[in-house]
Amino acid sequence: MRLLAGVPIGRVVFTRNALPAVRPVNHLVDDRGAIIVRTRLSSGLTTAVRGNSPVVVAYEADEIDPVRHLGWSVVVVGLAHPVTDPARAAHYEQLLRPWVDSMTDTVIAIEPDIVTGIRIIENER
């Protein structure tokens, strides 16, 4: 989670129309260990997590040097749900500015259940 918190962009994987969908998003890791993203009310991700029950998603972020072939990748699987508490949502909206020019009106929290990852290191020859 420390590595994930150190990069600004990741990819969220969710189910859309019974098929996997992947979207790049910027994120933050809050003090509770949840991954926070902002999105539009009309987005596929928001549609997937809307309702009374959280949904299972995956979140992946990495930092890989394409020249040296070194780096890491972290994958988190957990439950995603909209942040409905107005004070919490406003707090996250202040901390997490969207990178895209479109309106973001929904804050989503991903509560990690499974965290896995790999490090790509230099081969000893």
mmCIF file with all atom_site columns, N, CA and C in Angstrom, residues 3 7-8 14 19 27 34 40 53 56 61 66-67 70 73 75-76 79 85 89 91 112 117-118 125:
data_model
loop_
_atom_site.group_PDB
_atom_site.id
_atom_site.type_symbol
_atom_site.label_atom_id
_atom_site.label_alt_id
_atom_site.label_comp_id
_atom_site.label_asym_id
_atom_site.label_entity_id
_atom_site.label_seq_id
_atom_site.pdbx_PDB_ins_code
_atom_site.Cartn_x
_atom_site.Cartn_y
_atom_site.Cartn_z
_atom_site.occupancy
_atom_site.B_iso_or_equiv
_atom_site.pdbx_formal_charge
_atom_site.auth_seq_id
_atom_site.auth_comp_id
_atom_site.auth_asym_id
_atom_site.auth_atom_id
_atom_site.pdbx_PDB_model_num
ATOM 1  N N  . LEU A 1 3   ? 3.711   1.590   -1.619  1.00 0.00 ? 3   LEU A N  1
ATOM 2  C CA . LEU A 1 3   ? 4.094   1.826   -3.008  1.00 0.00 ? 3   LEU A CA 1
ATOM 3  C C  . LEU A 1 3   ? 2.937   2.457   -3.778  1.00 0.00 ? 3   LEU A C  1
ATOM 4  N N  . VAL A 1 7   ? 2.425   6.726   -5.975  1.00 0.00 ? 7   VAL A N  1
ATOM 5  C CA . VAL A 1 7   ? 2.221   7.080   -7.388  1.00 0.00 ? 7   VAL A CA 1
ATOM 6  C C  . VAL A 1 7   ? 0.837   7.698   -7.561  1.00 0.00 ? 7   VAL A C  1
ATOM 7  N N  . PRO A 1 8   ? 0.674   8.578   -8.551  1.00 0.00 ? 8   PRO A N  1
ATOM 8  C CA . PRO A 1 8   ? -0.597  9.299   -8.670  1.00 0.00 ? 8   PRO A CA 1
ATOM 9  C C  . PRO A 1 8   ? -1.663  8.620   -9.533  1.00 0.00 ? 8   PRO A C  1
ATOM 10 N N  . PHE A 1 14  ? -13.366 -3.205  -13.207 1.00 0.00 ? 14  PHE A N  1
ATOM 11 C CA . PHE A 1 14  ? -14.711 -3.474  -12.707 1.00 0.00 ? 14  PHE A CA 1
ATOM 12 C C  . PHE A 1 14  ? -15.501 -4.195  -13.788 1.00 0.00 ? 14  PHE A C  1
ATOM 13 N N  . LEU A 1 19  ? -18.843 -7.822  -18.531 1.00 0.00 ? 19  LEU A N  1
ATOM 14 C CA . LEU A 1 19  ? -17.491 -7.953  -19.082 1.00 0.00 ? 19  LEU A CA 1
ATOM 15 C C  . LEU A 1 19  ? -16.533 -7.098  -18.257 1.00 0.00 ? 19  LEU A C  1
ATOM 16 N N  . HIS A 1 27  ? -5.576  8.725   -7.995  1.00 0.00 ? 27  HIS A N  1
ATOM 17 C CA . HIS A 1 27  ? -6.075  8.213   -6.720  1.00 0.00 ? 27  HIS A CA 1
ATOM 18 C C  . HIS A 1 27  ? -5.286  8.791   -5.553  1.00 0.00 ? 27  HIS A C  1
ATOM 19 N N  . ALA A 1 34  ? -7.912  3.035   2.558   1.00 0.00 ? 34  ALA A N  1
ATOM 20 C CA . ALA A 1 34  ? -8.795  2.906   1.400   1.00 0.00 ? 34  ALA A CA 1
ATOM 21 C C  . ALA A 1 34  ? -8.200  3.664   0.214   1.00 0.00 ? 34  ALA A C  1
ATOM 22 N N  . ARG A 1 40  ? -17.251 10.534  -12.664 1.00 0.00 ? 40  ARG A N  1
ATOM 23 C CA . ARG A 1 40  ? -18.517 11.178  -13.037 1.00 0.00 ? 40  ARG A CA 1
ATOM 24 C C  . ARG A 1 40  ? -19.692 10.273  -12.668 1.00 0.00 ? 40  ARG A C  1
ATOM 25 N N  . SER A 1 53  ? -25.283 -2.309  -2.302  1.00 0.00 ? 53  SER A N  1
ATOM 26 C CA . SER A 1 53  ? -24.225 -3.268  -1.992  1.00 0.00 ? 53  SER A CA 1
ATOM 27 C C  . SER A 1 53  ? -22.913 -2.874  -2.658  1.00 0.00 ? 53  SER A C  1
ATOM 28 N N  . VAL A 1 56  ? -17.153 -5.868  -5.980  1.00 0.00 ? 56  VAL A N  1
ATOM 29 C CA . VAL A 1 56  ? -15.746 -6.248  -6.015  1.00 0.00 ? 56  VAL A CA 1
ATOM 30 C C  . VAL A 1 56  ? -15.094 -5.610  -7.229  1.00 0.00 ? 56  VAL A C  1
ATOM 31 N N  . ALA A 1 61  ? -1.629  -0.412  -9.815  1.00 0.00 ? 61  ALA A N  1
ATOM 32 C CA . ALA A 1 61  ? -0.725  0.700   -10.099 1.00 0.00 ? 61  ALA A CA 1
ATOM 33 C C  . ALA A 1 61  ? 0.676   0.126   -10.175 1.00 0.00 ? 61  ALA A C  1
ATOM 34 N N  . PRO A 1 66  ? 11.077  1.259   -18.397 1.00 0.00 ? 66  PRO A N  1
ATOM 35 C CA . PRO A 1 66  ? 11.108  0.475   -19.632 1.00 0.00 ? 66  PRO A CA 1
ATOM 36 C C  . PRO A 1 66  ? 12.515  0.249   -20.188 1.00 0.00 ? 66  PRO A C  1
ATOM 37 N N  . VAL A 1 67  ? 13.474  1.037   -19.756 1.00 0.00 ? 67  VAL A N  1
ATOM 38 C CA . VAL A 1 67  ? 14.846  0.878   -20.233 1.00 0.00 ? 67  VAL A CA 1
ATOM 39 C C  . VAL A 1 67  ? 15.599  -0.145  -19.386 1.00 0.00 ? 67  VAL A C  1
ATOM 40 N N  . LEU A 1 70  ? 13.130  -2.568  -14.577 1.00 0.00 ? 70  LEU A N  1
ATOM 41 C CA . LEU A 1 70  ? 13.033  -2.673  -13.123 1.00 0.00 ? 70  LEU A CA 1
ATOM 42 C C  . LEU A 1 70  ? 11.778  -1.964  -12.660 1.00 0.00 ? 70  LEU A C  1
ATOM 43 N N  . SER A 1 73  ? 4.755   -3.644  -9.329  1.00 0.00 ? 73  SER A N  1
ATOM 44 C CA . SER A 1 73  ? 3.329   -3.561  -9.635  1.00 0.00 ? 73  SER A CA 1
ATOM 45 C C  . SER A 1 73  ? 2.560   -4.057  -8.414  1.00 0.00 ? 73  SER A C  1
ATOM 46 N N  . VAL A 1 75  ? -1.432  -4.949  -6.992  1.00 0.00 ? 75  VAL A N  1
ATOM 47 C CA . VAL A 1 75  ? -2.839  -5.181  -7.324  1.00 0.00 ? 75  VAL A CA 1
ATOM 48 C C  . VAL A 1 75  ? -3.618  -5.334  -6.021  1.00 0.00 ? 75  VAL A C  1
ATOM 49 N N  . VAL A 1 76  ? -4.681  -4.569  -5.913  1.00 0.00 ? 76  VAL A N  1
ATOM 50 C CA . VAL A 1 76  ? -5.565  -4.619  -4.754  1.00 0.00 ? 76  VAL A CA 1
ATOM 51 C C  . VAL A 1 76  ? -6.927  -5.111  -5.227  1.00 0.00 ? 76  VAL A C  1
ATOM 52 N N  . LEU A 1 79  ? -13.707 -4.187  -2.017  1.00 0.00 ? 79  LEU A N  1
ATOM 53 C CA . LEU A 1 79  ? -15.068 -3.719  -2.239  1.00 0.00 ? 79  LEU A CA 1
ATOM 54 C C  . LEU A 1 79  ? -15.075 -2.222  -2.488  1.00 0.00 ? 79  LEU A C  1
ATOM 55 N N  . ASP A 1 85  ? -21.051 10.107  2.854   1.00 0.00 ? 85  ASP A N  1
ATOM 56 C CA . ASP A 1 85  ? -20.968 11.099  3.924   1.00 0.00 ? 85  ASP A CA 1
ATOM 57 C C  . ASP A 1 85  ? -20.495 12.414  3.306   1.00 0.00 ? 85  ASP A C  1
ATOM 58 N N  . ALA A 1 89  ? -16.769 13.163  1.693   1.00 0.00 ? 89  ALA A N  1
ATOM 59 C CA . ALA A 1 89  ? -16.685 13.391  0.248   1.00 0.00 ? 89  ALA A CA 1
ATOM 60 C C  . ALA A 1 89  ? -16.042 14.742  -0.043  1.00 0.00 ? 89  ALA A C  1
ATOM 61 N N  . HIS A 1 91  ? -13.994 16.409  1.850   1.00 0.00 ? 91  HIS A N  1
ATOM 62 C CA . HIS A 1 91  ? -12.576 16.301  2.224   1.00 0.00 ? 91  HIS A CA 1
ATOM 63 C C  . HIS A 1 91  ? -11.768 15.678  1.079   1.00 0.00 ? 91  HIS A C  1
ATOM 64 N N  . PRO A 1 112 ? -9.476  -2.297  0.618   1.00 0.00 ? 112 PRO A N  1
ATOM 65 C CA . PRO A 1 112 ? -8.653  -3.443  0.230   1.00 0.00 ? 112 PRO A CA 1
ATOM 66 C C  . PRO A 1 112 ? -8.954  -4.692  1.052   1.00 0.00 ? 112 PRO A C  1
ATOM 67 N N  . GLY A 1 117 ? 1.547   -8.123  -5.077  1.00 0.00 ? 117 GLY A N  1
ATOM 68 C CA . GLY A 1 117 ? 2.418   -7.330  -5.921  1.00 0.00 ? 117 GLY A CA 1
ATOM 69 C C  . GLY A 1 117 ? 3.671   -8.075  -6.292  1.00 0.00 ? 117 GLY A C  1
ATOM 70 N N  . ILE A 1 118 ? 4.402   -7.474  -7.204  1.00 0.00 ? 118 ILE A N  1
ATOM 71 C CA . ILE A 1 118 ? 5.691   -8.027  -7.618  1.00 0.00 ? 118 ILE A CA 1
ATOM 72 C C  . ILE A 1 118 ? 6.700   -6.901  -7.701  1.00 0.00 ? 118 ILE A C  1
ATOM 73 N N  . ARG A 1 125 ? 24.028  -12.099 -12.856 1.00 0.00 ? 125 ARG A N  1
ATOM 74 C CA . ARG A 1 125 ? 24.588  -12.952 -13.920 1.00 0.00 ? 125 ARG A CA 1
ATOM 75 C C  . ARG A 1 125 ? 25.906  -13.492 -13.524 1.00 0.00 ? 125 ARG A C  1
#
